[in-house]
Amino acid sequence: MTIDLTHSIDPVISSVEHISMVDDFAAHNYSPLPVVAATAEGAWITDVEGRRYLDCLAGYSAINFGHRNREILAAATDQLGRLTLTSRAFHSDRLGPFCRDLAALCGKEMVLPMNTGAEAVESAIKVARKWGSEVKGVPAGQASIVVAEGNFHGRTTTIVSFSDDPVARTGFGPFTPGFRIVPFGDAAAMAAAVDDTTVAVLIEPIQGEAGIIVPPDGYLAAVRQLCTSTNVLMICDEIQSGLGRTGTTFACDHWDVVPDLYTLGKALGGGVLPVSAVVGDSSVVGVLRPGEHGSTFGGNPLAAAVGSTVVHMLGTGYWQDRAATLGTHLHNRLHGMVGAGVTAVRGLGLWAGVDVDPALGTGKDLCKRLAERGVLAKDTHGSTLRFAPPIVITDDEIDWAMDQFAAALNP
């Protein structure tokens, strides 16, 4: 397959100048590749000089439905001409339908709308603690939550309190108490950490930042049984893994597991704006009362209009099926490189973690080589790369990207 990597754009400011401005005026909390996006369409990004790149990150799953998806843009544009924000001080005609339809998609009863993924996780923690106090009867200030090693749920102070990543933690203490960390995939260790003070288990069904770590079969079902038998909430962070990414609506669906609470984000905003939510039954989410939690922008009319469109799109099953089929092709190509620079491949659907022989360079080195060849991916921990292209990608585009990856492994 031949792909034209050029597009006619007359930059007013060059990539080098843009990057220099960011270095000078933006906080240095990211280390991005030297690519300055100017436009995008579908699975492709064009930089300010007109060079095109195949996006194989999709905004960490925020762009599952492709850049500038027409159906999502139409809904956003229509709502922009009507009403964008009221705050939750008033009702809007968009919030009720959004919450109703998202609850139905999740098989739950109630939605707590927020904005970012980290807000959703923070909100789920508050809900779990309030539920533990009022329903389970855990004494005030004693609630505990069990989490997994290698987790990534965001970077707020409370969330990094239960991270085991020194980069996320160092220098940011004192930390929020009330969390116990156990190995991911070890149901026995999880059971040993649960006691009468435990109000919730919080896990990613597939760990994203850790390198697309898929748990052993039976693990999620064992955690579900543990939570049920001990009267503990099972909270699944589906912010990256959910909404079609792995070939099912939720990654939990691969193991027929239904948690008590879902935390959702990223793709829920359709690649247009931040939209997140905690979704569960009224017996859990309903513990919140007016004034106990809130967000000025959470559930705003524009977000609700976009979120409703995403829910409607997922309701057809088309996107899940497409991710499953294309994911099989992606993983077949990647597994074919094991022993030729690749040491391991993990993942489900259009989500893959790829370990590269460290002798070939770090993950960041490989991502730079890929970018030079017109493919955008993201590294994590050492020599691991993540591939998570938009679900609008085609078989031919996957083949082209994998050809570039193979070439990057043998510069």
Coordinates of C-alpha atoms in Angstrom, one line a residue:
M1 CA 0.0 0.0 0.0
T2 CA 1.3 3.4 -1.0
I3 CA 0.3 6.4 1.2
D4 CA 1.0 10.0 0.4
L5 CA 2.5 11.6 3.5
T6 CA 2.3 15.2 2.3
H7 CA -0.5 17.7 2.2
S8 CA -0.5 21.3 1.1
I9 CA -0.4 23.6 4.1
D10 CA 1.3 27.0 4.3
P11 CA 2.4 27.3 7.9
V12 CA 2.4 30.7 9.4
I13 CA 4.5 29.4 12.3
S14 CA 6.8 26.4 11.9
S15 CA 6.8 23.3 14.0
V16 CA 10.2 24.3 15.6
E17 CA 8.7 27.7 16.6
H18 CA 5.6 26.1 18.0
I19 CA 7.6 23.6 20.1
S20 CA 9.8 26.4 21.3
M21 CA 6.8 28.4 22.5
V22 CA 5.5 25.4 24.4
D23 CA 9.0 24.9 26.0
D24 CA 9.0 28.5 27.0
F25 CA 5.5 29.1 28.3
A26 CA 3.9 25.7 29.1
A27 CA 4.6 23.7 32.2
H28 CA 7.0 20.8 31.4
N29 CA 4.7 18.0 32.6
Y30 CA 4.7 16.2 29.2
S31 CA 7.5 15.1 26.9
P32 CA 5.7 14.9 23.5
L33 CA 7.1 13.8 20.2
P34 CA 8.2 16.7 18.0
V35 CA 5.0 16.7 15.9
V36 CA 2.7 19.8 15.8
A37 CA -0.8 18.8 14.7
A38 CA -2.7 21.3 12.6
T39 CA -5.6 19.3 11.1
A40 CA -7.0 15.8 11.4
E41 CA -9.5 13.6 9.7
G42 CA -10.4 10.0 10.5
A43 CA -7.3 8.1 11.5
W44 CA -4.9 10.8 10.1
I45 CA -3.2 13.9 11.5
T46 CA -1.5 16.6 9.4
D47 CA 1.2 18.8 10.9
V48 CA 1.8 22.5 10.3
E49 CA 4.2 21.7 7.5
G50 CA 1.7 19.5 5.7
R51 CA 3.2 16.1 6.7
R52 CA 0.6 13.4 7.4
Y53 CA 0.7 10.8 10.2
L54 CA -1.3 7.8 10.8
D55 CA -2.6 8.1 14.4
C56 CA -2.1 4.9 16.3
L57 CA -2.7 6.3 19.7
A58 CA -6.2 7.9 19.3
G59 CA -5.7 10.2 22.3
Y60 CA -5.3 7.2 24.7
S61 CA -8.7 6.0 23.4
A62 CA -10.4 9.4 23.5
I63 CA -10.6 9.4 19.7
N64 CA -12.1 5.9 19.3
F65 CA -14.5 7.0 16.6
G66 CA -11.8 9.0 14.6
H67 CA -10.9 12.6 14.3
R68 CA -13.8 14.9 13.5
N69 CA -16.3 12.1 13.3
R70 CA -19.2 13.5 11.3
E71 CA -22.0 12.2 13.4
I72 CA -20.4 13.5 16.6
L73 CA -19.4 16.8 15.1
A74 CA -23.0 17.3 13.8
A75 CA -24.4 16.8 17.3
A76 CA -21.8 19.2 18.8
T77 CA -22.4 21.8 16.1
D78 CA -26.2 21.6 16.6
Q79 CA -25.9 22.0 20.3
L80 CA -23.4 24.9 20.1
G81 CA -26.2 26.8 18.3
R82 CA -28.6 26.1 21.1
L83 CA -27.1 25.9 24.6
T84 CA -23.7 25.0 26.0
L85 CA -23.7 25.5 29.7
T86 CA -26.1 26.1 32.5
S87 CA -24.2 24.5 35.5
R88 CA -26.2 22.0 37.5
A89 CA -28.0 24.9 39.2
F90 CA -30.6 24.5 36.5
H91 CA -31.9 21.6 34.4
S92 CA -31.2 21.2 30.7
D93 CA -33.1 19.2 28.1
R94 CA -30.0 17.2 27.3
L95 CA -29.0 15.8 30.6
G96 CA -31.9 13.5 31.4
P97 CA -31.8 11.6 28.0
F98 CA -28.0 11.3 28.3
C99 CA -28.1 9.8 31.8
R100 CA -31.0 7.5 30.8
D101 CA -29.3 6.2 27.7
L102 CA -25.8 5.8 29.3
A103 CA -27.3 3.9 32.2
A104 CA -29.1 1.6 29.8
L105 CA -25.9 1.0 27.8
C106 CA -24.2 0.0 31.1
G107 CA -27.1 -2.1 32.4
K108 CA -27.3 0.2 35.4
E109 CA -29.8 2.7 36.9
M110 CA -27.9 6.0 37.7
V111 CA -25.2 8.2 36.2
L112 CA -23.0 10.8 38.0
P113 CA -21.8 13.0 35.1
M114 CA -18.3 14.6 35.4
N115 CA -15.7 15.9 32.9
T116 CA -12.3 14.1 33.0
G117 CA -11.3 10.5 33.8
A118 CA -9.5 11.5 37.0
E119 CA -12.7 13.3 38.2
A120 CA -14.7 10.1 37.5
V121 CA -12.3 8.0 39.6
E122 CA -12.2 10.6 42.4
S123 CA -16.0 10.7 42.3
A124 CA -16.2 6.9 42.5
I125 CA -13.9 6.9 45.5
K126 CA -16.2 9.4 47.2
V127 CA -19.3 7.4 46.3
A128 CA -17.7 4.2 47.7
R129 CA -16.7 5.8 50.9
K130 CA -20.1 7.3 51.4
W131 CA -21.7 4.0 50.6
G132 CA -19.4 2.2 53.1
S133 CA -20.3 4.6 55.8
E134 CA -24.1 4.7 55.3
V135 CA -24.9 1.3 53.9
K136 CA -22.1 -1.1 55.0
G137 CA -21.6 0.6 58.3
V138 CA -17.8 1.1 58.2
P139 CA -16.9 3.5 61.1
A140 CA -16.1 7.1 60.1
G141 CA -12.6 7.6 58.8
Q142 CA -11.8 3.8 58.6
A143 CA -12.8 3.0 55.0
S144 CA -10.3 1.1 52.9
I145 CA -10.1 0.5 49.1
V146 CA -8.0 -2.2 47.5
V147 CA -6.2 -1.4 44.3
A148 CA -3.7 -3.1 42.0
E149 CA 0.1 -2.7 41.5
G150 CA 0.8 -1.0 38.2
N151 CA -2.4 0.9 38.2
F152 CA -3.1 4.1 36.4
H153 CA -6.3 6.0 37.3
G154 CA -5.1 9.6 36.9
R155 CA -2.7 12.0 38.5
T156 CA -4.6 13.9 41.1
T157 CA -3.2 13.9 44.7
T158 CA -5.5 11.2 46.0
I159 CA -5.0 9.0 42.9
V160 CA -1.2 9.1 43.0
S161 CA -1.5 8.2 46.7
F162 CA -2.1 4.7 45.6
S163 CA 0.2 4.6 42.6
D164 CA 3.4 2.6 42.7
D165 CA 5.0 4.7 40.0
P166 CA 7.8 6.8 41.6
V167 CA 7.5 9.4 38.8
A168 CA 3.9 10.0 39.7
R169 CA 4.5 10.0 43.5
T170 CA 7.9 11.5 44.3
G171 CA 7.7 15.0 45.8
F172 CA 3.9 15.0 45.9
G173 CA 3.3 13.8 49.5
P174 CA 1.7 13.8 52.0
F175 CA -0.6 11.2 50.5
T176 CA -4.2 10.3 51.1
P177 CA -4.6 7.3 53.3
G178 CA -7.1 4.4 53.0
F179 CA -5.6 2.4 50.1
R180 CA -4.0 -1.1 50.0
I181 CA -2.0 -2.2 47.0
V182 CA -1.8 -5.8 45.8
P183 CA -0.4 -7.5 42.7
F184 CA -2.6 -7.3 39.6
G185 CA -4.0 -10.6 38.5
D186 CA -3.6 -12.2 41.9
A187 CA -7.1 -13.0 43.3
A188 CA -5.7 -14.6 46.5
A189 CA -3.7 -11.5 47.3
M190 CA -6.8 -9.4 46.7
A191 CA -8.9 -11.6 49.0
A192 CA -6.2 -11.3 51.7
A193 CA -6.3 -7.5 51.6
V194 CA -10.1 -7.3 52.1
D195 CA -11.4 -6.9 55.6
D196 CA -14.4 -5.4 57.4
T197 CA -13.2 -1.9 56.6
T198 CA -13.0 -2.5 52.9
V199 CA -15.6 -0.6 50.9
A200 CA -14.4 -1.2 47.4
V201 CA -11.9 -2.8 45.0
L202 CA -10.8 -0.5 42.3
I203 CA -9.1 -2.0 39.2
E204 CA -8.6 -1.6 35.5
P205 CA -9.9 -4.7 33.8
I206 CA -6.9 -4.4 31.4
Q207 CA -4.1 -2.2 32.7
G208 CA -3.3 0.5 30.1
E209 CA -0.4 2.6 31.3
A210 CA 1.3 -0.5 32.6
G211 CA 1.6 -1.8 29.0
I212 CA -1.8 -3.2 28.1
I213 CA -1.6 -6.0 30.7
V214 CA -4.4 -8.5 30.3
P215 CA -5.3 -10.4 33.5
P216 CA -5.3 -14.2 33.6
D217 CA -8.6 -15.9 32.8
G218 CA -10.8 -16.2 35.9
Y219 CA -9.2 -13.2 37.7
L220 CA -12.1 -10.7 37.2
A221 CA -14.7 -13.3 37.9
A222 CA -12.9 -14.2 41.2
V223 CA -12.7 -10.5 42.1
R224 CA -16.4 -10.2 41.4
Q225 CA -17.2 -13.2 43.6
L226 CA -15.0 -11.8 46.3
C227 CA -16.8 -8.4 46.3
T228 CA -20.2 -10.0 46.3
S229 CA -19.4 -12.4 49.2
T230 CA -17.8 -9.7 51.4
N231 CA -20.2 -6.9 50.6
V232 CA -17.6 -4.8 48.8
L233 CA -18.1 -2.6 45.7
M234 CA -16.3 -3.7 42.6
I235 CA -15.3 -0.6 40.7
C236 CA -13.9 -1.1 37.1
D237 CA -12.0 1.8 35.5
E238 CA -13.0 1.5 31.9
I239 CA -11.8 5.0 30.9
Q240 CA -9.3 3.7 28.4
S241 CA -10.5 0.1 27.9
G242 CA -14.2 0.8 27.5
L243 CA -16.6 2.0 24.8
G244 CA -15.5 -0.2 22.0
R245 CA -11.7 -0.2 22.3
T246 CA -11.2 -3.9 23.0
G247 CA -14.0 -5.2 20.7
T248 CA -16.7 -5.2 23.3
T249 CA -18.6 -2.3 24.9
F250 CA -16.6 -2.8 28.1
A251 CA -13.4 -4.8 28.6
C252 CA -15.2 -6.6 31.5
D253 CA -17.5 -8.1 28.9
H254 CA -14.8 -10.4 27.7
W255 CA -15.1 -12.3 31.0
D256 CA -18.9 -11.8 31.5
V257 CA -18.2 -9.7 34.6
V258 CA -20.4 -6.7 35.7
P259 CA -19.0 -4.4 38.3
D260 CA -21.0 -2.3 40.8
L261 CA -19.5 0.9 39.3
Y262 CA -18.1 1.8 36.0
T263 CA -15.8 4.8 35.6
L264 CA -16.0 6.1 32.0
G265 CA -14.3 8.9 30.1
K266 CA -12.1 9.6 27.1
A267 CA -14.2 8.1 24.2
L268 CA -17.4 9.3 25.9
G269 CA -16.5 12.8 24.7
G270 CA -16.2 11.6 21.1
G271 CA -12.8 13.3 20.7
V272 CA -14.6 16.7 20.9
L273 CA -14.6 17.6 24.6
P274 CA -14.0 16.0 28.0
V275 CA -17.0 13.9 29.2
S276 CA -16.8 11.4 32.0
A277 CA -19.2 9.5 34.3
V278 CA -19.6 7.1 37.2
V279 CA -22.4 4.6 36.4
G280 CA -24.0 2.3 38.9
D281 CA -27.3 1.4 40.5
S282 CA -29.3 3.8 42.6
S283 CA -28.5 1.8 45.7
V284 CA -24.9 2.9 45.4
V285 CA -24.8 6.2 43.4
G286 CA -27.9 7.3 45.2
V287 CA -26.0 7.8 48.5
L288 CA -25.0 11.2 47.2
R289 CA -27.3 14.1 48.3
P290 CA -27.4 17.7 47.1
G291 CA -24.3 19.7 48.0
E292 CA -22.1 16.6 48.7
H293 CA -20.5 16.5 45.3
G294 CA -20.6 18.5 42.1
S295 CA -18.9 20.0 39.1
T296 CA -19.8 23.3 37.3
F297 CA -19.3 21.7 33.9
G298 CA -20.3 18.1 34.7
G299 CA -23.3 17.1 32.6
N300 CA -23.4 20.3 30.7
P301 CA -25.7 20.4 27.6
L302 CA -22.9 20.3 25.1
A303 CA -21.2 17.3 26.8
A304 CA -24.6 15.6 27.2
A305 CA -25.4 16.0 23.5
V306 CA -22.0 14.6 22.5
G307 CA -22.2 11.8 25.0
S308 CA -25.7 10.8 23.9
T309 CA -24.4 10.5 20.4
V310 CA -21.6 8.3 21.4
V311 CA -24.0 6.1 23.4
H312 CA -26.3 5.8 20.4
M313 CA -23.3 4.9 18.1
L314 CA -22.3 2.1 20.5
G315 CA -25.8 0.9 20.8
T316 CA -25.6 -0.4 17.2
G317 CA -22.8 -2.8 18.0
Y318 CA -21.0 -1.7 14.8
W319 CA -18.0 -0.2 16.5
Q320 CA -17.4 -3.1 18.9
D321 CA -17.5 -5.6 16.0
R322 CA -15.2 -3.5 13.9
A323 CA -12.7 -3.2 16.7
A324 CA -12.8 -6.9 17.3
T325 CA -12.2 -7.7 13.6
L326 CA -9.5 -5.1 13.0
G327 CA -7.9 -6.0 16.3
T328 CA -7.5 -9.6 15.2
H329 CA -5.6 -8.4 12.1
L330 CA -3.5 -6.0 14.2
H331 CA -2.5 -8.7 16.7
N332 CA -1.7 -11.2 13.9
R333 CA 0.7 -8.7 12.3
L334 CA 2.3 -7.9 15.7
H335 CA 2.7 -11.5 16.7
G336 CA 4.4 -12.2 13.4
M337 CA 7.2 -9.9 14.6
V338 CA 7.9 -11.8 17.8
G339 CA 11.6 -12.9 17.5
A340 CA 12.3 -10.2 14.9
G341 CA 12.8 -7.3 17.4
V342 CA 9.6 -7.8 19.3
T343 CA 9.7 -9.9 22.5
A344 CA 6.1 -10.0 23.6
V345 CA 2.6 -8.7 22.4
R346 CA -0.4 -8.3 24.7
G347 CA -3.9 -6.9 24.4
L348 CA -7.4 -7.3 23.0
G349 CA -9.2 -5.6 20.1
L350 CA -7.5 -2.5 18.8
W351 CA -5.3 -2.2 21.9
A352 CA -1.9 -3.7 21.9
G353 CA 1.2 -3.5 24.2
V354 CA 4.4 -4.4 22.4
D355 CA 7.7 -5.2 24.2
V356 CA 10.7 -4.4 22.0
D357 CA 14.2 -5.8 22.4
P358 CA 15.9 -3.2 24.6
A359 CA 19.0 -3.5 22.4
L360 CA 17.0 -1.7 19.7
G361 CA 16.4 1.3 21.9
T362 CA 13.8 2.6 24.3
G363 CA 10.2 2.8 23.6
K364 CA 10.6 6.6 23.1
D365 CA 13.4 5.9 20.5
L366 CA 11.1 3.6 18.6
C367 CA 8.2 6.1 18.7
K368 CA 10.6 8.7 17.2
R369 CA 11.6 6.4 14.4
L370 CA 7.9 5.6 13.7
A371 CA 7.0 9.3 13.6
E372 CA 9.8 9.8 11.0
R373 CA 8.0 7.1 9.0
G374 CA 4.6 8.7 9.4
V375 CA 3.1 6.7 12.3
L376 CA 2.3 8.1 15.7
A377 CA 2.4 5.7 18.7
K378 CA 3.2 6.1 22.4
D379 CA 5.8 4.4 24.6
T380 CA 5.4 3.4 28.2
H381 CA 7.8 1.9 30.8
G382 CA 11.2 1.1 29.2
S383 CA 10.9 -0.5 25.7
T384 CA 7.2 -1.0 25.5
L385 CA 5.0 0.6 22.9
R386 CA 1.2 1.0 22.8
F387 CA -0.9 0.8 19.6
A388 CA -4.5 2.0 19.9
P389 CA -5.6 3.4 16.6
P390 CA -9.0 4.9 16.0
I391 CA -11.6 2.3 15.2
V392 CA -12.1 4.0 11.7
I393 CA -8.7 2.6 10.7
T394 CA -8.7 0.1 7.8
D395 CA -6.9 -3.2 7.2
D396 CA -4.7 -1.6 4.6
E397 CA -3.7 1.2 7.0
I398 CA -2.9 -1.3 9.7
D399 CA -0.7 -3.2 7.3
W400 CA 1.0 0.0 6.3
A401 CA 1.6 1.0 9.9
M402 CA 3.0 -2.5 10.7
D403 CA 5.3 -2.3 7.7
Q404 CA 6.7 1.0 9.1
F405 CA 7.0 -0.6 12.5
A406 CA 9.0 -3.5 11.1
A407 CA 11.2 -1.1 9.3
A408 CA 11.7 1.0 12.5
L409 CA 12.8 -2.2 14.3
N410 CA 15.6 -2.6 11.7
P411 CA 16.9 1.0 11.0

